[in-house]
Amino acid sequence: MLFDVTQLALERAIEGAGKRHEALAANIANANTPGYQRLEVDFHSALASAMDRGDETPSALERLSFKPAKDQAAGVTRADGSTVDIDTEAAQLAVNALEQQAAVQVAHTRINILKAAMGVGG
Amino acid sequence: MSMFGGLEISASGLTAERLRMDVTAENLANAQTTRGANGQPYRRKEVILQEAPGSFGATLSSVMGGGQNSSGGGVHVAGVVEDSTPPKRIYDPGHPDADAEGYVSMPNVDTVSEMVDLISASRAYEANVTAMQAAKQMFSRTLELLR
């Protein structure tokens, strides 16, 4: 098999980070919207549970879909009823971008290894 | 949501925060205006923001597939409304707009709170710019995979 489970998982992680970025960007865009409930995409646990399926892992990874959900755990800290804390959102955004970069870099290196093995040079 | 959903969401935030800055600037400029458009003292304006629904496609797929699929369309300006608090009355009998008792109705603009609004809009604008830059970096990094 040319592309193994790890490569598939990396692809899904990149996709998940993209979805999470959308949710965090929406939170920041709504930083001044009264009563707004922050969105969160928990792609880490979705990926982890798919990776835990043994032989069914590849098909579980294929079927994964990352859905944004209202973050029920976030408490209201503001007078206008919004659960957005702009500093936390900005920090999470930076963390998420770095995670995406890590996944992309690993995927890139693995592709280069395959290329080298095929004799097309990396 | 398209591939560039993150950029569109942040762009909606930029539009909204810029409008807040424009409206705050108008309030500050008219802080002493006793003759507004209707002949009455100027009334402070305020921007109402609301969460924007997702695109038609995103809404349809969330109805068909059950559960929310996209993060929506960012933020939407629901409208600009006038602040209904009564005007401040200042005793200045020499003023051409003074009433029979010598009181002038001044706009209900508090310059200090307008300045605070201005800073909050400016900071929120910067946060949206940062989110946009992060999205741009993520897209170009993913494209690097093709090299």
mmCIF file of C-alpha atoms in Angstrom:
data_model
loop_
_atom_site.group_PDB
_atom_site.id
_atom_site.type_symbol
_atom_site.label_atom_id
_atom_site.label_comp_id
_atom_site.label_asym_id
_atom_site.label_seq_id
_atom_site.Cartn_x
_atom_site.Cartn_y
_atom_site.Cartn_z
ATOM 1 C CA MET A 1 0.000 0.000 0.000
ATOM 2 C CA LEU A 2 1.475 3.307 -1.086
ATOM 3 C CA PHE A 3 -0.209 5.497 1.492
ATOM 4 C CA ASP A 4 -0.504 3.933 4.936
ATOM 5 C CA VAL A 5 -2.671 4.701 7.950
ATOM 6 C CA THR A 6 -0.260 7.348 9.244
ATOM 7 C CA GLN A 7 -0.383 9.292 5.988
ATOM 8 C CA LEU A 8 -4.180 9.107 5.999
ATOM 9 C CA ALA A 9 -4.273 10.269 9.632
ATOM 10 C CA LEU A 10 -1.985 13.182 8.803
ATOM 11 C CA GLU A 11 -4.263 14.238 5.960
ATOM 12 C CA ARG A 12 -7.289 14.122 8.232
ATOM 13 C CA ALA A 13 -5.407 16.063 10.917
ATOM 14 C CA ILE A 14 -4.629 18.822 8.374
ATOM 15 C CA GLU A 15 -8.307 18.907 7.415
ATOM 16 C CA GLY A 16 -9.371 18.966 11.070
ATOM 17 C CA ALA A 17 -7.004 21.840 11.832
ATOM 18 C CA GLY A 18 -8.509 23.732 8.883
ATOM 19 C CA LYS A 19 -12.017 23.229 10.273
ATOM 20 C CA ARG A 20 -10.878 24.258 13.751
ATOM 21 C CA HIS A 21 -9.319 27.388 12.295
ATOM 22 C CA GLU A 22 -12.708 28.303 10.778
ATOM 23 C CA ALA A 23 -14.406 27.901 14.159
ATOM 24 C CA LEU A 24 -11.758 29.988 15.956
ATOM 25 C CA ALA A 25 -11.920 32.662 13.225
ATOM 26 C CA ALA A 26 -15.711 32.776 13.655
ATOM 27 C CA ASN A 27 -15.237 33.230 17.421
ATOM 28 C CA ILE A 28 -12.850 36.135 16.841
ATOM 29 C CA ALA A 29 -15.151 37.699 14.225
ATOM 30 C CA ASN A 30 -17.958 37.543 16.808
ATOM 31 C CA ALA A 31 -15.821 38.902 19.658
ATOM 32 C CA ASN A 32 -18.237 41.830 20.056
ATOM 33 C CA THR A 33 -21.504 39.984 19.372
ATOM 34 C CA PRO A 34 -23.633 39.935 22.542
ATOM 35 C CA GLY A 35 -24.784 36.471 23.653
ATOM 36 C CA TYR A 36 -22.538 34.631 21.176
ATOM 37 C CA GLN A 37 -21.570 31.078 22.161
ATOM 38 C CA ARG A 38 -18.089 30.075 21.098
ATOM 39 C CA LEU A 39 -17.650 27.222 18.585
ATOM 40 C CA GLU A 40 -15.095 24.480 18.912
ATOM 41 C CA VAL A 41 -14.008 21.608 16.643
ATOM 42 C CA ASP A 42 -12.636 18.750 18.749
ATOM 43 C CA PHE A 43 -10.738 16.999 15.969
ATOM 44 C CA HIS A 44 -8.141 15.570 18.368
ATOM 45 C CA SER A 45 -10.521 13.195 20.129
ATOM 46 C CA ALA A 46 -12.314 12.330 16.850
ATOM 47 C CA LEU A 47 -8.939 11.361 15.332
ATOM 48 C CA ALA A 48 -7.835 9.520 18.468
ATOM 49 C CA SER A 49 -10.977 7.390 18.582
ATOM 50 C CA ALA A 50 -10.614 6.563 14.864
ATOM 51 C CA MET A 51 -6.980 5.566 15.409
ATOM 52 C CA ASP A 52 -8.099 3.209 18.186
ATOM 53 C CA ARG A 53 -10.145 0.909 15.935
ATOM 54 C CA GLY A 54 -7.453 -1.622 15.014
ATOM 55 C CA ASP A 55 -8.134 -3.163 11.588
ATOM 56 C CA GLU A 56 -11.039 -0.792 10.953
ATOM 57 C CA THR A 57 -8.864 2.291 11.450
ATOM 58 C CA PRO A 58 -8.420 3.148 7.726
ATOM 59 C CA SER A 59 -12.157 3.058 7.018
ATOM 60 C CA ALA A 60 -12.891 4.905 10.275
ATOM 61 C CA LEU A 61 -10.429 7.613 9.237
ATOM 62 C CA GLU A 62 -12.070 7.841 5.802
ATOM 63 C CA ARG A 63 -15.494 8.310 7.366
ATOM 64 C CA LEU A 64 -14.397 10.957 9.877
ATOM 65 C CA SER A 65 -16.174 14.281 9.636
ATOM 66 C CA PHE A 66 -15.238 17.222 11.776
ATOM 67 C CA LYS A 67 -18.210 19.213 12.985
ATOM 68 C CA PRO A 68 -18.110 22.484 14.859
ATOM 69 C CA ALA A 69 -20.191 22.459 18.035
ATOM 70 C CA LYS A 70 -21.137 25.099 20.544
ATOM 71 C CA ASP A 71 -18.651 24.885 23.386
ATOM 72 C CA GLN A 72 -20.892 24.046 26.358
ATOM 73 C CA ALA A 73 -17.963 23.900 28.775
ATOM 74 C CA ALA A 74 -17.101 27.558 28.270
ATOM 75 C CA GLY A 75 -18.624 29.647 31.026
ATOM 76 C CA VAL A 76 -20.001 33.136 30.564
ATOM 77 C CA THR A 77 -17.360 35.604 31.689
ATOM 78 C CA ARG A 78 -18.805 38.752 30.177
ATOM 79 C CA ALA A 79 -21.691 41.039 30.992
ATOM 80 C CA ASP A 80 -23.143 40.701 27.466
ATOM 81 C CA GLY A 81 -23.513 36.908 27.789
ATOM 82 C CA SER A 82 -20.795 36.059 25.269
ATOM 83 C CA THR A 83 -18.477 33.137 26.045
ATOM 84 C CA VAL A 84 -15.653 34.463 23.849
ATOM 85 C CA ASP A 85 -12.386 35.499 25.485
ATOM 86 C CA ILE A 86 -10.406 37.139 22.699
ATOM 87 C CA ASP A 87 -7.000 36.351 24.258
ATOM 88 C CA THR A 88 -7.786 32.645 24.593
ATOM 89 C CA GLU A 89 -9.072 32.545 21.023
ATOM 90 C CA ALA A 90 -5.917 34.203 19.681
ATOM 91 C CA ALA A 91 -3.720 31.784 21.631
ATOM 92 C CA GLN A 92 -5.716 28.767 20.433
ATOM 93 C CA LEU A 93 -5.465 30.091 16.877
ATOM 94 C CA ALA A 94 -1.668 30.198 17.115
ATOM 95 C CA VAL A 95 -1.552 26.697 18.663
ATOM 96 C CA ASN A 96 -3.806 25.350 15.913
ATOM 97 C CA ALA A 97 -1.709 26.921 13.133
ATOM 98 C CA LEU A 98 1.443 25.341 14.596
ATOM 99 C CA GLU A 99 -0.249 21.943 14.854
ATOM 100 C CA GLN A 100 -1.281 22.223 11.222
ATOM 101 C CA GLN A 101 2.278 23.166 10.270
ATOM 102 C CA ALA A 102 3.638 20.143 12.146
ATOM 103 C CA ALA A 103 1.220 17.772 10.388
ATOM 104 C CA VAL A 104 1.989 19.286 6.969
ATOM 105 C CA GLN A 105 5.725 19.022 7.542
ATOM 106 C CA VAL A 106 5.570 15.377 8.605
ATOM 107 C CA ALA A 107 3.341 14.553 5.615
ATOM 108 C CA HIS A 108 5.746 16.382 3.329
ATOM 109 C CA THR A 109 8.765 14.496 4.672
ATOM 110 C CA ARG A 110 7.009 11.156 4.282
ATOM 111 C CA ILE A 111 6.135 11.977 0.672
ATOM 112 C CA ASN A 112 9.766 12.922 0.046
ATOM 113 C CA ILE A 113 10.909 9.591 1.508
ATOM 114 C CA LEU A 114 8.566 7.790 -0.917
ATOM 115 C CA LYS A 115 9.894 9.903 -3.769
ATOM 116 C CA ALA A 116 13.485 9.042 -2.850
ATOM 117 C CA ALA A 117 12.604 5.341 -2.753
ATOM 118 C CA MET A 118 11.050 5.644 -6.201
ATOM 119 C CA GLY A 119 14.212 7.235 -7.504
ATOM 120 C CA VAL A 120 12.689 10.563 -8.471
ATOM 121 C CA GLY A 121 14.713 12.468 -5.921
ATOM 122 C CA GLY A 122 13.452 14.367 -2.919
ATOM 123 C CA MET B 1 -18.012 26.284 3.293
ATOM 124 C CA SER B 2 -15.451 26.703 0.603
ATOM 125 C CA MET B 3 -11.736 26.150 0.953
ATOM 126 C CA PHE B 4 -11.280 29.789 1.909
ATOM 127 C CA GLY B 5 -13.985 29.786 4.577
ATOM 128 C CA GLY B 6 -11.584 30.963 7.250
ATOM 129 C CA LEU B 7 -10.640 34.006 5.195
ATOM 130 C CA GLU B 8 -14.272 34.932 4.509
ATOM 131 C CA ILE B 9 -15.168 34.645 8.198
ATOM 132 C CA SER B 10 -12.288 36.928 9.200
ATOM 133 C CA ALA B 11 -13.198 39.359 6.400
ATOM 134 C CA SER B 12 -16.722 39.668 7.838
ATOM 135 C CA GLY B 13 -15.105 40.536 11.185
ATOM 136 C CA LEU B 14 -12.968 43.213 9.537
ATOM 137 C CA THR B 15 -16.040 44.778 7.890
ATOM 138 C CA ALA B 16 -17.969 44.802 11.161
ATOM 139 C CA GLU B 17 -15.156 46.279 13.254
ATOM 140 C CA ARG B 18 -14.390 48.940 10.633
ATOM 141 C CA LEU B 19 -18.047 49.985 10.656
ATOM 142 C CA ARG B 20 -17.928 50.203 14.466
ATOM 143 C CA MET B 21 -14.888 52.479 14.159
ATOM 144 C CA ASP B 22 -16.651 54.645 11.527
ATOM 145 C CA VAL B 23 -19.760 55.008 13.692
ATOM 146 C CA THR B 24 -17.681 55.807 16.791
ATOM 147 C CA ALA B 25 -15.784 58.442 14.818
ATOM 148 C CA GLU B 26 -19.117 59.962 13.713
ATOM 149 C CA ASN B 27 -20.300 60.057 17.339
ATOM 150 C CA LEU B 28 -17.100 61.815 18.425
ATOM 151 C CA ALA B 29 -17.281 64.289 15.549
ATOM 152 C CA ASN B 30 -20.849 65.166 16.512
ATOM 153 C CA ALA B 31 -20.304 65.273 20.279
ATOM 154 C CA GLN B 32 -21.261 68.977 20.338
ATOM 155 C CA THR B 33 -23.789 69.045 17.469
ATOM 156 C CA THR B 34 -27.017 70.683 18.645
ATOM 157 C CA ARG B 35 -28.628 70.649 15.203
ATOM 158 C CA GLY B 36 -28.848 67.138 13.801
ATOM 159 C CA ALA B 37 -30.511 66.071 10.544
ATOM 160 C CA ASN B 38 -34.021 66.535 12.003
ATOM 161 C CA GLY B 39 -33.231 69.809 13.751
ATOM 162 C CA GLN B 40 -32.908 67.999 17.092
ATOM 163 C CA PRO B 41 -29.575 67.491 18.909
ATOM 164 C CA TYR B 42 -27.441 64.676 17.468
ATOM 165 C CA ARG B 43 -28.126 61.249 18.911
ATOM 166 C CA ARG B 44 -25.363 58.745 19.534
ATOM 167 C CA LYS B 45 -25.401 55.835 17.056
ATOM 168 C CA GLU B 46 -24.601 52.247 17.850
ATOM 169 C CA VAL B 47 -23.829 49.210 15.666
ATOM 170 C CA ILE B 48 -25.790 46.020 16.351
ATOM 171 C CA LEU B 49 -23.805 42.879 15.565
ATOM 172 C CA GLN B 50 -25.217 39.400 15.166
ATOM 173 C CA GLU B 51 -23.870 35.969 14.312
ATOM 174 C CA ALA B 52 -24.079 35.416 10.530
ATOM 175 C CA PRO B 53 -25.728 32.215 9.319
ATOM 176 C CA GLY B 54 -23.707 29.969 7.027
ATOM 177 C CA SER B 55 -24.110 29.876 3.251
ATOM 178 C CA PHE B 56 -27.114 28.190 1.637
ATOM 179 C CA GLY B 57 -25.073 25.074 0.906
ATOM 180 C CA ALA B 58 -23.811 24.778 4.461
ATOM 181 C CA THR B 59 -27.297 25.231 5.920
ATOM 182 C CA LEU B 60 -28.780 22.661 3.525
ATOM 183 C CA SER B 61 -26.142 20.062 4.333
ATOM 184 C CA SER B 62 -26.573 20.586 8.065
ATOM 185 C CA VAL B 63 -30.349 20.060 7.700
ATOM 186 C CA MET B 64 -29.880 16.971 5.510
ATOM 187 C CA GLY B 65 -27.004 15.444 7.433
ATOM 188 C CA GLY B 66 -28.126 16.412 10.926
ATOM 189 C CA GLY B 67 -25.833 18.519 13.003
ATOM 190 C CA GLN B 68 -23.849 21.616 12.256
ATOM 191 C CA ASN B 69 -21.282 21.235 9.477
ATOM 192 C CA SER B 70 -19.808 24.700 9.127
ATOM 193 C CA SER B 71 -18.774 27.430 11.485
ATOM 194 C CA GLY B 72 -21.253 29.861 9.956
ATOM 195 C CA GLY B 73 -20.478 32.996 8.028
ATOM 196 C CA GLY B 74 -18.790 34.991 10.759
ATOM 197 C CA VAL B 75 -20.439 38.193 11.947
ATOM 198 C CA HIS B 76 -23.225 40.234 10.384
ATOM 199 C CA VAL B 77 -24.143 43.873 10.958
ATOM 200 C CA ALA B 78 -27.831 43.801 11.892
ATOM 201 C CA GLY B 79 -28.121 47.582 11.750
ATOM 202 C CA VAL B 80 -27.091 50.941 13.101
ATOM 203 C CA VAL B 81 -29.509 52.241 15.748
ATOM 204 C CA GLU B 82 -29.788 55.479 17.668
ATOM 205 C CA ASP B 83 -29.195 55.528 21.410
ATOM 206 C CA SER B 84 -32.486 56.506 23.070
ATOM 207 C CA THR B 85 -31.036 57.987 26.271
ATOM 208 C CA PRO B 86 -32.269 61.579 26.703
ATOM 209 C CA PRO B 87 -29.978 64.448 25.656
ATOM 210 C CA LYS B 88 -27.848 66.183 28.277
ATOM 211 C CA ARG B 89 -29.236 69.568 29.301
ATOM 212 C CA ILE B 90 -26.703 72.311 29.905
ATOM 213 C CA TYR B 91 -27.471 75.825 31.212
ATOM 214 C CA ASP B 92 -26.208 78.274 28.578
ATOM 215 C CA PRO B 93 -28.727 81.095 28.008
ATOM 216 C CA GLY B 94 -26.512 82.784 25.370
ATOM 217 C CA HIS B 95 -26.626 79.755 23.078
ATOM 218 C CA PRO B 96 -28.803 80.247 19.950
ATOM 219 C CA ASP B 97 -30.417 76.818 20.539
ATOM 220 C CA ALA B 98 -31.257 77.479 24.194
ATOM 221 C CA ASP B 99 -34.908 76.979 25.227
ATOM 222 C CA ALA B 100 -37.059 79.515 27.110
ATOM 223 C CA GLU B 101 -35.427 78.550 30.445
ATOM 224 C CA GLY B 102 -31.909 78.981 29.037
ATOM 225 C CA TYR B 103 -31.108 75.243 28.796
ATOM 226 C CA VAL B 104 -29.436 73.738 25.690
ATOM 227 C CA SER B 105 -30.005 70.066 24.780
ATOM 228 C CA MET B 106 -26.605 68.575 24.006
ATOM 229 C CA PRO B 107 -26.019 65.208 22.259
ATOM 230 C CA ASN B 108 -26.080 62.083 24.471
ATOM 231 C CA VAL B 109 -22.482 61.317 23.465
ATOM 232 C CA ASP B 110 -19.992 60.457 26.204
ATOM 233 C CA THR B 111 -16.574 61.057 24.625
ATOM 234 C CA VAL B 112 -14.753 58.842 27.139
ATOM 235 C CA SER B 113 -16.898 55.776 26.445
ATOM 236 C CA GLU B 114 -16.612 56.478 22.711
ATOM 237 C CA MET B 115 -12.823 56.365 23.033
ATOM 238 C CA VAL B 116 -13.124 53.028 24.853
ATOM 239 C CA ASP B 117 -15.353 51.707 22.028
ATOM 240 C CA LEU B 118 -12.800 52.928 19.503
ATOM 241 C CA ILE B 119 -9.967 51.040 21.204
ATOM 242 C CA SER B 120 -12.055 47.866 21.528
ATOM 243 C CA ALA B 121 -13.006 48.008 17.824
ATOM 244 C CA SER B 122 -9.393 48.640 16.844
ATOM 245 C CA ARG B 123 -8.097 45.701 18.902
ATOM 246 C CA ALA B 124 -10.821 43.393 17.562
ATOM 247 C CA TYR B 125 -9.881 44.466 14.033
ATOM 248 C CA GLU B 126 -6.251 43.501 14.702
ATOM 249 C CA ALA B 127 -7.346 40.114 16.061
ATOM 250 C CA ASN B 128 -9.242 39.439 12.823
ATOM 251 C CA VAL B 129 -6.189 40.451 10.782
ATOM 252 C CA THR B 130 -4.085 37.976 12.787
ATOM 253 C CA ALA B 131 -6.631 35.212 12.142
ATOM 254 C CA MET B 132 -6.554 36.057 8.443
ATOM 255 C CA GLN B 133 -2.757 35.869 8.314
ATOM 256 C CA ALA B 134 -2.819 32.500 10.085
ATOM 257 C CA ALA B 135 -5.359 31.192 7.538
ATOM 258 C CA LYS B 136 -3.196 32.410 4.674
ATOM 259 C CA GLN B 137 -0.124 30.683 6.102
ATOM 260 C CA MET B 138 -2.058 27.446 6.593
ATOM 261 C CA PHE B 139 -3.272 27.443 2.982
ATOM 262 C CA SER B 140 0.139 28.152 1.509
ATOM 263 C CA ARG B 141 1.742 25.508 3.741
ATOM 264 C CA THR B 142 -0.770 22.913 2.535
ATOM 265 C CA LEU B 143 0.032 23.886 -1.040
ATOM 266 C CA GLU B 144 3.699 23.187 -0.261
ATOM 267 C CA LEU B 145 2.710 19.494 -0.214
ATOM 268 C CA LEU B 146 2.481 19.651 -3.989
ATOM 269 C CA ARG B 147 6.123 20.576 -4.414
#
